[in-house]
Amino acid sequence: MPNRWILQWRNASSEAAAAACAASDCGLRFSRVLSGAAARLPRAGLASFLAVHGAALAALHADSIVSVADTHVQSVGGDADQLAAGAESRAGRWGLDRVDQSALPLDGLYHYADDAATVTVYVVDTGILASHEEFRSSSGNSTSRAAEAYTTLSSGTPGSDCQGHGTHVAGVVGGLSYGVAKGVALRAVRMLDCQGQGLVSDAVAALDWLADNAARPAVVTLSLSGVESVALDQAVAAAVAAGLHVVAAAGNGDVDACSVSPGRATAALIVGASDERDRRLYAGDGVASNYGACVDLFAPGSNIQSAGITSDTASA
């Protein structure tokens, strides 16, 4: 991203540089997973800053765009109908059927012993439509298990999702019909915009907030992808060291996951996408699951039905 940088301070003695940064064009600041800040500076301004404060920097990273790591989802529309434990699997729900058994063929059922009601899942994404029926309490009342926990964005409404990806991910994680863990608390960490894009610095800020504020036990999902980023890799590692279980998408660019971030963040659990025949997802037009040594496992990622954002009963 032109003129956008992530400044990483060397140590606590960098206070003067931090103060100068805060007084100029620094935005988001980090203190837990990285010590530093995001800055918007033209190259001339950056050169002036470095001339005075360069010794205070441990590293200077170019900020870059991250986008939703889109899955080849099934566009179905209509209302959600619940798939309870042991019920027959319907079209679009094959992923649930697949994750509860070690090998094909599928048995047409989803078996689970626990709804993970003691766990909080933080979905770092475009937000979650908290009012959706999928996120109601598993006990049957109308209380939503979803809410917004944090955002790096200056626009948008808490409890909403203007793009849909975050709601889809949340439904796969914890929807009553579509979810693997039907009792989890779902918390939106909104850092991707209505086009499904954000900056590495937004992701670092999200992880920084989570390291200090997430309710444990916690799982953090990073269903996003971008170019190689040392800053994001380090932030993921620090978040894991802080006791967060980070699960990141390998990405769907048909490249080695070790060449993208967070796909190469080895501290996280890196997940590639598979299809109904247990093959690496290939959807054509350059859309295919990333691969390689950085991928820890493959999970269903083709024709996955989940919650949509057009209404509180929509599927997508």
Short mmCIF file of C-alpha atoms in Angstrom, two decimals:
data_model
loop_
_atom_site.label_atom_id
_atom_site.label_comp_id
_atom_site.label_asym_id
_atom_site.label_seq_id
_atom_site.Cartn_x
_atom_site.Cartn_y
_atom_site.Cartn_z
CA MET A 1 0.00 0.00 0.00
CA PRO A 2 1.67 3.29 -1.05
CA ASN A 3 2.85 5.51 1.82
CA ARG A 4 1.63 3.13 4.53
CA TRP A 5 4.05 1.58 6.98
CA ILE A 6 4.25 -0.47 10.13
CA LEU A 7 6.88 0.93 12.51
CA GLN A 8 8.23 -1.57 15.01
CA TRP A 9 9.98 -0.04 18.02
CA ARG A 10 13.22 -1.49 19.29
CA ASN A 11 12.38 -1.34 23.01
CA ALA A 12 10.82 0.81 25.73
CA SER A 13 13.46 3.49 25.17
CA SER A 14 11.72 4.29 21.89
CA GLU A 15 9.25 6.54 23.71
CA ALA A 16 10.46 9.70 21.95
CA ALA A 17 9.95 8.11 18.55
CA ALA A 18 6.52 6.86 19.59
CA ALA A 19 5.55 10.33 20.78
CA ALA A 20 6.75 11.90 17.54
CA CYS A 21 4.83 9.30 15.58
CA ALA A 22 1.68 9.94 17.59
CA ALA A 23 2.00 13.66 16.92
CA SER A 24 2.23 13.16 13.17
CA ASP A 25 0.50 10.60 10.99
CA CYS A 26 0.43 7.44 13.07
CA GLY A 27 -2.87 5.66 13.45
CA LEU A 28 -3.27 2.26 15.09
CA ARG A 29 -0.80 1.50 17.87
CA PHE A 30 0.34 -1.89 19.13
CA SER A 31 1.86 -2.87 22.45
CA ARG A 32 1.29 -6.59 23.03
CA VAL A 33 1.92 -8.64 19.90
CA LEU A 34 4.22 -5.97 18.48
CA SER A 35 5.55 -2.75 19.93
CA GLY A 36 4.88 -0.16 17.29
CA ALA A 37 2.35 1.71 15.20
CA ALA A 38 0.84 2.05 11.75
CA ALA A 39 1.86 5.21 9.91
CA ARG A 40 0.75 6.99 6.77
CA LEU A 41 3.76 8.90 5.52
CA PRO A 42 4.95 9.85 2.03
CA ARG A 43 8.50 8.75 1.34
CA ALA A 44 9.86 12.22 2.02
CA GLY A 45 8.08 12.33 5.38
CA LEU A 46 9.27 8.82 6.19
CA ALA A 47 12.85 9.81 5.38
CA SER A 48 12.58 12.80 7.71
CA PHE A 49 11.17 10.64 10.49
CA LEU A 50 13.90 8.02 10.06
CA ALA A 51 16.62 10.67 10.03
CA VAL A 52 15.64 11.63 13.58
CA HIS A 53 14.21 8.42 15.01
CA GLY A 54 15.63 5.63 12.86
CA ALA A 55 17.72 4.23 15.71
CA ALA A 56 14.54 3.59 17.69
CA LEU A 57 13.19 1.18 15.08
CA ALA A 58 13.70 -2.55 15.24
CA ALA A 59 12.05 -2.93 11.83
CA LEU A 60 10.17 -1.00 9.18
CA HIS A 61 7.49 -2.95 7.31
CA ALA A 62 5.52 -1.85 4.27
CA ASP A 63 1.82 -2.13 5.11
CA SER A 64 -0.17 -4.18 2.60
CA ILE A 65 -3.68 -5.30 1.76
CA VAL A 66 -5.26 -8.45 3.12
CA SER A 67 -8.54 -9.79 1.74
CA VAL A 68 -11.09 -12.44 2.60
CA ALA A 69 -9.78 -15.92 1.86
CA ASP A 70 -12.95 -16.76 -0.04
CA THR A 71 -14.27 -20.29 -0.21
CA HIS A 72 -16.12 -21.73 -3.18
CA VAL A 73 -19.44 -21.46 -1.40
CA GLN A 74 -22.86 -22.55 -2.55
CA SER A 75 -25.26 -19.68 -3.22
CA VAL A 76 -28.58 -21.06 -2.09
CA GLY A 77 -30.74 -18.37 -0.49
CA GLY A 78 -33.88 -19.10 1.47
CA ASP A 79 -34.33 -20.00 5.10
CA ALA A 80 -32.08 -22.00 7.38
CA ASP A 81 -33.34 -25.32 8.67
CA GLN A 82 -31.55 -26.96 11.56
CA LEU A 83 -29.33 -30.01 11.22
CA ALA A 84 -29.23 -31.48 14.69
CA ALA A 85 -26.94 -34.21 15.99
CA GLY A 86 -27.66 -37.44 14.14
CA ALA A 87 -30.01 -35.85 11.59
CA GLU A 88 -29.70 -36.49 7.88
CA SER A 89 -27.22 -34.27 6.06
CA ARG A 90 -28.80 -32.02 3.43
CA ALA A 91 -27.26 -30.41 0.35
CA GLY A 92 -24.61 -27.91 1.33
CA ARG A 93 -24.02 -29.58 4.72
CA TRP A 94 -21.61 -32.26 3.52
CA GLY A 95 -18.81 -30.48 5.39
CA LEU A 96 -20.39 -31.27 8.75
CA ASP A 97 -20.77 -34.89 7.73
CA ARG A 98 -17.10 -34.99 6.66
CA VAL A 99 -15.46 -33.52 9.76
CA ASP A 100 -16.88 -36.11 12.17
CA GLN A 101 -15.26 -39.11 10.49
CA SER A 102 -11.74 -39.99 9.43
CA ALA A 103 -12.43 -41.22 5.90
CA LEU A 104 -14.98 -41.47 3.11
CA PRO A 105 -17.68 -42.58 2.37
CA LEU A 106 -19.97 -40.21 4.26
CA ASP A 107 -22.66 -41.70 6.47
CA GLY A 108 -25.19 -38.88 6.00
CA LEU A 109 -25.00 -37.82 9.67
CA TYR A 110 -23.22 -35.27 11.85
CA HIS A 111 -22.22 -36.66 15.24
CA TYR A 112 -20.89 -34.44 18.04
CA ALA A 113 -20.47 -34.98 21.75
CA ASP A 114 -20.10 -31.37 22.90
CA ASP A 115 -21.42 -27.99 21.76
CA ALA A 116 -18.34 -26.09 23.08
CA ALA A 117 -20.46 -23.71 25.14
CA THR A 118 -17.47 -22.77 27.32
CA VAL A 119 -15.41 -21.54 24.35
CA THR A 120 -15.35 -18.09 22.72
CA VAL A 121 -14.50 -17.85 19.03
CA TYR A 122 -13.26 -14.49 17.74
CA VAL A 123 -13.93 -14.10 14.02
CA VAL A 124 -11.43 -11.59 12.61
CA ASP A 125 -13.24 -10.65 9.43
CA THR A 126 -15.99 -8.39 8.02
CA GLY A 127 -18.26 -8.61 11.06
CA ILE A 128 -21.15 -10.88 12.06
CA LEU A 129 -24.87 -10.30 11.57
CA ALA A 130 -25.58 -10.93 15.24
CA SER A 131 -29.36 -10.98 14.84
CA HIS A 132 -29.30 -14.01 12.52
CA GLU A 133 -31.29 -17.02 13.75
CA GLU A 134 -28.22 -19.22 13.37
CA PHE A 135 -26.60 -17.48 16.33
CA ARG A 136 -29.42 -17.89 18.83
CA SER A 137 -28.78 -19.75 22.06
CA SER A 138 -28.52 -23.52 21.68
CA SER A 139 -30.93 -23.81 24.61
CA GLY A 140 -33.72 -22.53 22.40
CA ASN A 141 -34.22 -18.95 23.63
CA SER A 142 -33.81 -15.89 21.42
CA THR A 143 -30.62 -14.59 23.04
CA SER A 144 -27.86 -14.17 20.46
CA ARG A 145 -24.50 -15.84 21.05
CA ALA A 146 -22.92 -13.32 18.66
CA ALA A 147 -21.76 -9.77 19.31
CA GLU A 148 -19.08 -7.37 18.17
CA ALA A 149 -16.01 -7.30 20.41
CA TYR A 150 -13.67 -4.87 18.62
CA THR A 151 -13.20 -3.03 15.35
CA THR A 152 -10.37 -1.15 13.68
CA LEU A 153 -12.81 0.56 11.29
CA SER A 154 -14.31 4.01 11.71
CA SER A 155 -17.50 3.13 9.83
CA GLY A 156 -20.13 0.43 10.10
CA THR A 157 -22.55 -0.67 12.79
CA PRO A 158 -21.72 -3.12 15.60
CA GLY A 159 -23.54 -6.40 15.12
CA SER A 160 -23.64 -5.99 11.35
CA ASP A 161 -21.76 -7.30 8.32
CA CYS A 162 -21.88 -5.37 5.04
CA GLN A 163 -19.96 -7.97 3.02
CA GLY A 164 -21.09 -11.37 4.29
CA HIS A 165 -17.87 -13.30 4.66
CA GLY A 166 -17.59 -12.96 8.43
CA THR A 167 -21.19 -14.07 8.94
CA HIS A 168 -20.60 -17.07 6.69
CA VAL A 169 -17.49 -18.04 8.66
CA ALA A 170 -19.31 -17.59 11.96
CA GLY A 171 -22.11 -19.83 10.73
CA VAL A 172 -19.67 -22.58 9.79
CA VAL A 173 -18.00 -22.29 13.18
CA GLY A 174 -21.03 -22.02 15.43
CA GLY A 175 -24.36 -21.81 13.60
CA LEU A 176 -27.23 -23.85 15.02
CA SER A 177 -27.82 -25.50 11.64
CA TYR A 178 -24.53 -25.08 9.80
CA GLY A 179 -22.00 -24.95 12.62
CA VAL A 180 -19.52 -27.46 13.97
CA ALA A 181 -19.68 -26.09 17.54
CA LYS A 182 -23.29 -25.09 18.10
CA GLY A 183 -22.90 -23.55 21.56
CA VAL A 184 -19.82 -21.34 21.22
CA ALA A 185 -19.90 -17.63 21.98
CA LEU A 186 -19.15 -15.81 18.73
CA ARG A 187 -17.39 -12.44 18.77
CA ALA A 188 -16.80 -10.30 15.71
CA VAL A 189 -13.47 -8.54 15.36
CA ARG A 190 -14.28 -6.31 12.40
CA MET A 191 -11.25 -5.22 10.39
CA LEU A 192 -12.21 -5.95 6.77
CA ASP A 193 -14.42 -3.46 4.92
CA CYS A 194 -17.49 -3.88 2.71
CA GLN A 195 -15.24 -5.03 -0.13
CA GLY A 196 -13.66 -7.65 2.11
CA GLN A 197 -10.35 -5.80 2.30
CA GLY A 198 -8.20 -4.37 5.06
CA LEU A 199 -4.57 -3.79 5.92
CA VAL A 200 -1.99 -5.93 7.66
CA SER A 201 -1.86 -3.21 10.33
CA ASP A 202 -5.59 -3.78 11.00
CA ALA A 203 -4.96 -7.49 11.50
CA VAL A 204 -2.02 -6.77 13.81
CA ALA A 205 -4.16 -4.33 15.81
CA ALA A 206 -6.91 -6.95 16.09
CA LEU A 207 -4.47 -9.55 17.40
CA ASP A 208 -2.96 -6.97 19.74
CA TRP A 209 -6.39 -6.28 21.25
CA LEU A 210 -7.20 -9.97 21.49
CA ALA A 211 -3.96 -10.82 23.29
CA ASP A 212 -5.01 -8.45 26.09
CA ASN A 213 -8.79 -8.80 26.07
CA ALA A 214 -9.96 -12.16 24.73
CA ALA A 215 -11.90 -14.36 27.15
CA ARG A 216 -10.10 -17.67 27.48
CA PRO A 217 -10.40 -20.40 26.30
CA ALA A 218 -10.42 -18.63 22.96
CA VAL A 219 -10.10 -19.54 19.32
CA VAL A 220 -9.23 -16.84 16.77
CA THR A 221 -10.11 -17.33 13.10
CA LEU A 222 -8.14 -15.49 10.42
CA SER A 223 -9.92 -16.31 7.16
CA LEU A 224 -7.91 -13.78 5.19
CA SER A 225 -4.86 -13.75 2.98
CA GLY A 226 -2.26 -11.37 1.61
CA VAL A 227 1.36 -11.16 0.54
CA GLU A 228 4.22 -12.20 2.80
CA SER A 229 4.28 -10.10 5.97
CA VAL A 230 6.86 -10.51 8.70
CA ALA A 231 4.81 -8.19 10.93
CA LEU A 232 1.67 -10.34 10.64
CA ASP A 233 3.63 -13.56 11.13
CA GLN A 234 5.20 -12.15 14.31
CA ALA A 235 1.83 -10.93 15.58
CA VAL A 236 0.28 -14.38 15.09
CA ALA A 237 3.17 -16.01 16.95
CA ALA A 238 2.83 -13.55 19.84
CA ALA A 239 -0.94 -14.10 20.00
CA VAL A 240 -0.41 -17.86 20.24
CA ALA A 241 2.21 -17.32 22.95
CA ALA A 242 -0.41 -15.26 24.82
CA GLY A 243 -2.67 -18.31 24.99
CA LEU A 244 -4.88 -17.84 21.94
CA HIS A 245 -5.56 -20.71 19.55
CA VAL A 246 -5.19 -19.09 16.13
CA VAL A 247 -6.63 -20.84 13.08
CA ALA A 248 -5.73 -19.26 9.74
CA ALA A 249 -6.76 -19.95 6.16
CA ALA A 250 -4.08 -21.24 3.83
CA GLY A 251 -5.66 -19.05 1.16
CA ASN A 252 -7.21 -19.86 -2.21
CA GLY A 253 -4.70 -18.43 -4.67
CA ASP A 254 -3.38 -21.82 -5.91
CA VAL A 255 0.12 -21.04 -4.60
CA ASP A 256 2.39 -22.38 -1.89
CA ALA A 257 0.90 -21.24 1.43
CA CYS A 258 4.45 -20.57 2.64
CA SER A 259 4.51 -17.59 0.24
CA VAL A 260 1.54 -15.72 1.79
CA SER A 261 0.52 -14.41 5.19
CA PRO A 262 -0.98 -15.57 7.46
CA GLY A 263 -0.71 -18.86 5.55
CA ARG A 264 2.97 -19.10 6.42
CA ALA A 265 2.50 -18.20 10.10
CA THR A 266 3.63 -21.54 11.48
CA ALA A 267 2.51 -20.77 15.04
CA ALA A 268 -1.11 -20.95 13.84
CA LEU A 269 -3.09 -23.94 12.63
CA ILE A 270 -3.10 -23.44 8.85
CA VAL A 271 -6.09 -24.93 7.05
CA GLY A 272 -6.45 -25.61 3.34
CA ALA A 273 -9.73 -26.31 1.53
CA SER A 274 -10.89 -29.68 0.24
CA ASP A 275 -13.82 -30.72 -1.94
CA GLU A 276 -16.45 -33.43 -1.60
CA ARG A 277 -14.03 -36.09 -2.88
CA ASP A 278 -11.24 -35.21 -0.45
CA ARG A 279 -9.25 -33.47 -3.17
CA ARG A 280 -7.56 -30.11 -2.85
CA LEU A 281 -10.19 -27.54 -3.78
CA TYR A 282 -9.95 -26.40 -7.39
CA ALA A 283 -12.71 -24.05 -8.56
CA GLY A 284 -11.11 -22.81 -11.80
CA ASP A 285 -10.08 -19.31 -12.90
CA GLY A 286 -7.08 -19.36 -10.57
CA VAL A 287 -9.18 -20.19 -7.51
CA ALA A 288 -7.78 -23.22 -5.74
CA SER A 289 -6.65 -23.97 -2.23
CA ASN A 290 -3.08 -23.09 -1.41
CA TYR A 291 -0.83 -26.01 -0.60
CA GLY A 292 2.61 -26.95 0.69
CA ALA A 293 4.53 -27.62 3.87
CA CYS A 294 2.91 -24.75 5.79
CA VAL A 295 -0.57 -26.34 5.53
CA ASP A 296 -1.38 -28.38 8.64
CA LEU A 297 -4.63 -29.93 7.41
CA PHE A 298 -7.38 -29.68 4.83
CA ALA A 299 -11.04 -29.19 5.71
CA PRO A 300 -14.26 -28.89 3.68
CA GLY A 301 -14.26 -25.70 1.60
CA SER A 302 -16.38 -26.38 -1.48
CA ASN A 303 -20.13 -25.74 -1.73
CA ILE A 304 -20.40 -24.88 1.94
CA GLN A 305 -23.77 -23.53 3.00
CA SER A 306 -23.94 -21.13 5.94
CA ALA A 307 -25.62 -17.99 7.27
CA GLY A 308 -26.25 -15.08 4.89
CA ILE A 309 -26.75 -11.36 5.50
CA THR A 310 -29.83 -10.48 3.46
CA SER A 311 -32.13 -11.38 6.36
CA ASP A 312 -32.05 -13.02 9.77
CA THR A 313 -32.96 -16.35 8.17
CA ALA A 314 -30.92 -16.11 4.96
CA SER A 315 -28.40 -18.70 3.88
CA ALA A 316 -25.53 -18.33 1.44
#
